[in-house]
Amino acid sequence: MKVEVSQRESEVAALVAQGLKDVEISKTLFISRRRVGEIIASIKQKLNIQSRVQIGILAYQKGLVVLNTNWDNVEVVI
């Protein structure tokens, strides 16, 4: 099934994948927080997904974002 997303939806998806909150996305793209929410809802509906995490995963899979792979100074404590 082919689903097309707009340029703006792609931009928002990439920023969601980077971990930005709605208010940060709105400031970055110069749009209202409400509009960001509408765009995220549209992405979820078009792609039949439920969460921002899924948006992030799809954005990564489609090459909209690149993960920082420099883990040299990262310490994980469990």
Short mmCIF file of N, CA and C in Angstrom, two decimals:
data_model
loop_
_atom_site.label_atom_id
_atom_site.label_comp_id
_atom_site.label_asym_id
_atom_site.label_seq_id
_atom_site.Cartn_x
_atom_site.Cartn_y
_atom_site.Cartn_z
N MET A 1 0.84 -1.18 0.00
CA MET A 1 0.00 0.00 0.00
C MET A 1 0.89 1.24 0.00
N LYS A 2 0.63 2.14 -0.92
CA LYS A 2 1.40 3.37 -1.04
C LYS A 2 0.67 4.49 -0.31
N VAL A 3 1.39 5.15 0.60
CA VAL A 3 0.83 6.28 1.34
C VAL A 3 1.74 7.48 1.11
N GLU A 4 1.17 8.58 0.71
CA GLU A 4 1.96 9.79 0.48
C GLU A 4 1.77 10.76 1.64
N VAL A 5 2.89 11.28 2.11
CA VAL A 5 2.85 12.31 3.14
C VAL A 5 3.40 13.60 2.52
N SER A 6 2.93 14.71 3.04
CA SER A 6 3.36 16.00 2.50
C SER A 6 4.78 16.33 2.97
N GLN A 7 5.34 17.34 2.33
CA GLN A 7 6.68 17.82 2.73
C GLN A 7 6.66 18.23 4.20
N ARG A 8 5.63 18.94 4.60
CA ARG A 8 5.53 19.41 5.99
C ARG A 8 5.42 18.23 6.94
N GLU A 9 4.65 17.21 6.57
CA GLU A 9 4.54 16.01 7.42
C GLU A 9 5.89 15.32 7.55
N SER A 10 6.66 15.30 6.47
CA SER A 10 8.00 14.72 6.52
C SER A 10 8.90 15.51 7.45
N GLU A 11 8.81 16.83 7.39
CA GLU A 11 9.63 17.68 8.26
C GLU A 11 9.27 17.45 9.72
N VAL A 12 7.98 17.39 10.02
CA VAL A 12 7.54 17.16 11.39
C VAL A 12 7.97 15.77 11.85
N ALA A 13 7.82 14.77 11.00
CA ALA A 13 8.22 13.41 11.36
C ALA A 13 9.70 13.35 11.71
N ALA A 14 10.52 14.04 10.92
CA ALA A 14 11.96 14.05 11.19
C ALA A 14 12.27 14.69 12.54
N LEU A 15 11.56 15.75 12.87
CA LEU A 15 11.79 16.41 14.16
C LEU A 15 11.27 15.58 15.33
N VAL A 16 10.16 14.89 15.11
CA VAL A 16 9.66 13.96 16.14
C VAL A 16 10.71 12.88 16.38
N ALA A 17 11.29 12.38 15.31
CA ALA A 17 12.31 11.32 15.42
C ALA A 17 13.53 11.80 16.18
N GLN A 18 13.80 13.09 16.13
CA GLN A 18 14.93 13.66 16.86
C GLN A 18 14.60 13.90 18.32
N GLY A 19 13.35 13.63 18.70
CA GLY A 19 12.95 13.76 20.10
C GLY A 19 12.41 15.12 20.49
N LEU A 20 12.13 15.98 19.53
CA LEU A 20 11.61 17.30 19.85
C LEU A 20 10.16 17.21 20.30
N LYS A 21 9.80 18.08 21.23
CA LYS A 21 8.43 18.21 21.70
C LYS A 21 7.68 19.13 20.75
N ASP A 22 6.36 19.11 20.85
CA ASP A 22 5.52 19.92 19.96
C ASP A 22 5.94 21.39 19.97
N VAL A 23 6.17 21.94 21.15
CA VAL A 23 6.53 23.36 21.25
C VAL A 23 7.87 23.63 20.55
N GLU A 24 8.79 22.70 20.64
CA GLU A 24 10.09 22.86 19.97
C GLU A 24 9.93 22.76 18.45
N ILE A 25 9.08 21.85 18.02
CA ILE A 25 8.82 21.71 16.59
C ILE A 25 8.16 22.97 16.05
N SER A 26 7.22 23.51 16.80
CA SER A 26 6.52 24.71 16.34
C SER A 26 7.49 25.89 16.20
N LYS A 27 8.42 26.02 17.13
CA LYS A 27 9.40 27.11 17.04
C LYS A 27 10.36 26.89 15.88
N THR A 28 10.75 25.65 15.65
CA THR A 28 11.68 25.33 14.57
C THR A 28 11.07 25.61 13.20
N LEU A 29 9.79 25.24 13.04
CA LEU A 29 9.12 25.37 11.74
C LEU A 29 8.28 26.64 11.61
N PHE A 30 8.24 27.45 12.69
CA PHE A 30 7.46 28.69 12.68
C PHE A 30 5.98 28.45 12.40
N ILE A 31 5.43 27.44 13.09
CA ILE A 31 4.01 27.15 13.01
C ILE A 31 3.49 27.01 14.44
N SER A 32 2.19 27.02 14.61
CA SER A 32 1.62 26.94 15.95
C SER A 32 1.74 25.52 16.52
N ARG A 33 1.71 25.44 17.85
CA ARG A 33 1.70 24.13 18.50
C ARG A 33 0.49 23.33 18.07
N ARG A 34 -0.63 24.01 17.94
CA ARG A 34 -1.85 23.33 17.52
C ARG A 34 -1.67 22.70 16.14
N ARG A 35 -1.03 23.44 15.23
CA ARG A 35 -0.80 22.92 13.88
C ARG A 35 0.13 21.71 13.92
N VAL A 36 1.13 21.75 14.79
CA VAL A 36 2.02 20.60 14.94
C VAL A 36 1.21 19.37 15.35
N GLY A 37 0.32 19.55 16.32
CA GLY A 37 -0.54 18.44 16.76
C GLY A 37 -1.41 17.90 15.65
N GLU A 38 -1.94 18.81 14.83
CA GLU A 38 -2.76 18.39 13.70
C GLU A 38 -1.94 17.58 12.69
N ILE A 39 -0.73 18.02 12.44
CA ILE A 39 0.13 17.33 11.48
C ILE A 39 0.50 15.95 12.00
N ILE A 40 0.83 15.86 13.30
CA ILE A 40 1.15 14.57 13.89
C ILE A 40 -0.05 13.63 13.82
N ALA A 41 -1.23 14.15 14.11
CA ALA A 41 -2.45 13.34 14.01
C ALA A 41 -2.67 12.86 12.58
N SER A 42 -2.39 13.72 11.61
CA SER A 42 -2.55 13.35 10.21
C SER A 42 -1.57 12.24 9.82
N ILE A 43 -0.33 12.36 10.29
CA ILE A 43 0.67 11.32 10.01
C ILE A 43 0.21 9.99 10.59
N LYS A 44 -0.24 10.01 11.83
CA LYS A 44 -0.69 8.78 12.49
C LYS A 44 -1.85 8.15 11.73
N GLN A 45 -2.79 8.99 11.30
CA GLN A 45 -3.96 8.47 10.58
C GLN A 45 -3.56 7.89 9.23
N LYS A 46 -2.76 8.62 8.47
CA LYS A 46 -2.35 8.15 7.14
C LYS A 46 -1.59 6.84 7.22
N LEU A 47 -0.72 6.71 8.23
CA LEU A 47 0.14 5.54 8.33
C LEU A 47 -0.44 4.46 9.23
N ASN A 48 -1.62 4.74 9.80
CA ASN A 48 -2.28 3.79 10.69
C ASN A 48 -1.37 3.35 11.84
N ILE A 49 -0.81 4.36 12.51
CA ILE A 49 0.05 4.10 13.67
C ILE A 49 -0.49 4.84 14.88
N GLN A 50 0.03 4.50 16.05
CA GLN A 50 -0.54 5.01 17.29
C GLN A 50 0.35 5.97 18.07
N SER A 51 1.66 5.95 17.82
CA SER A 51 2.53 6.71 18.72
C SER A 51 3.62 7.49 17.99
N ARG A 52 4.19 8.44 18.72
CA ARG A 52 5.31 9.22 18.22
C ARG A 52 6.53 8.34 18.00
N VAL A 53 6.67 7.31 18.82
CA VAL A 53 7.79 6.39 18.65
C VAL A 53 7.72 5.74 17.27
N GLN A 54 6.54 5.33 16.88
CA GLN A 54 6.36 4.72 15.56
C GLN A 54 6.68 5.72 14.45
N ILE A 55 6.32 6.98 14.65
CA ILE A 55 6.67 8.01 13.67
C ILE A 55 8.19 8.09 13.56
N GLY A 56 8.86 8.10 14.70
CA GLY A 56 10.31 8.17 14.71
C GLY A 56 10.97 7.00 14.02
N ILE A 57 10.45 5.82 14.26
CA ILE A 57 11.01 4.62 13.62
C ILE A 57 10.84 4.70 12.11
N LEU A 58 9.66 5.07 11.67
CA LEU A 58 9.42 5.17 10.23
C LEU A 58 10.27 6.28 9.59
N ALA A 59 10.43 7.40 10.30
CA ALA A 59 11.28 8.48 9.78
C ALA A 59 12.71 8.00 9.60
N TYR A 60 13.20 7.23 10.56
CA TYR A 60 14.54 6.66 10.45
C TYR A 60 14.63 5.68 9.29
N GLN A 61 13.65 4.79 9.19
CA GLN A 61 13.66 3.79 8.11
C GLN A 61 13.61 4.43 6.73
N LYS A 62 12.95 5.56 6.62
CA LYS A 62 12.82 6.23 5.32
C LYS A 62 13.95 7.23 5.06
N GLY A 63 14.92 7.29 5.97
CA GLY A 63 16.08 8.14 5.77
C GLY A 63 15.87 9.61 6.06
N LEU A 64 14.82 9.94 6.81
CA LEU A 64 14.57 11.34 7.15
C LEU A 64 15.51 11.84 8.24
N VAL A 65 16.06 10.92 9.01
CA VAL A 65 16.99 11.26 10.09
C VAL A 65 18.13 10.25 10.11
N VAL A 66 19.25 10.69 10.63
CA VAL A 66 20.41 9.82 10.80
C VAL A 66 20.72 9.79 12.28
N LEU A 67 20.91 8.60 12.81
CA LEU A 67 21.22 8.48 14.22
C LEU A 67 22.66 8.83 14.49
N ASN A 68 22.90 9.47 15.64
CA ASN A 68 24.26 9.74 16.09
C ASN A 68 24.83 8.44 16.61
N THR A 69 25.86 7.95 15.97
CA THR A 69 26.42 6.66 16.37
C THR A 69 27.70 6.80 17.20
N ASN A 70 27.98 8.00 17.68
CA ASN A 70 29.15 8.20 18.51
C ASN A 70 28.81 7.90 19.97
N TRP A 71 29.06 6.69 20.38
CA TRP A 71 28.71 6.23 21.73
C TRP A 71 29.94 6.16 22.63
N ASP A 72 31.05 6.75 22.22
CA ASP A 72 32.30 6.65 22.97
C ASP A 72 32.18 7.17 24.41
N ASN A 73 31.44 8.24 24.61
CA ASN A 73 31.36 8.86 25.93
C ASN A 73 30.04 8.59 26.63
N VAL A 74 29.33 7.56 26.19
CA VAL A 74 28.04 7.23 26.78
C VAL A 74 28.23 6.14 27.81
N GLU A 75 27.71 6.39 29.01
CA GLU A 75 27.76 5.38 30.06
C GLU A 75 26.34 5.00 30.40
N VAL A 76 26.04 3.72 30.36
CA VAL A 76 24.71 3.22 30.67
C VAL A 76 24.77 2.54 32.02
N VAL A 77 23.92 2.98 32.95
CA VAL A 77 23.89 2.39 34.28
C VAL A 77 22.51 1.80 34.48
N ILE A 78 22.48 0.53 34.83
CA ILE A 78 21.20 -0.14 35.05
C ILE A 78 21.12 -0.55 36.52
#
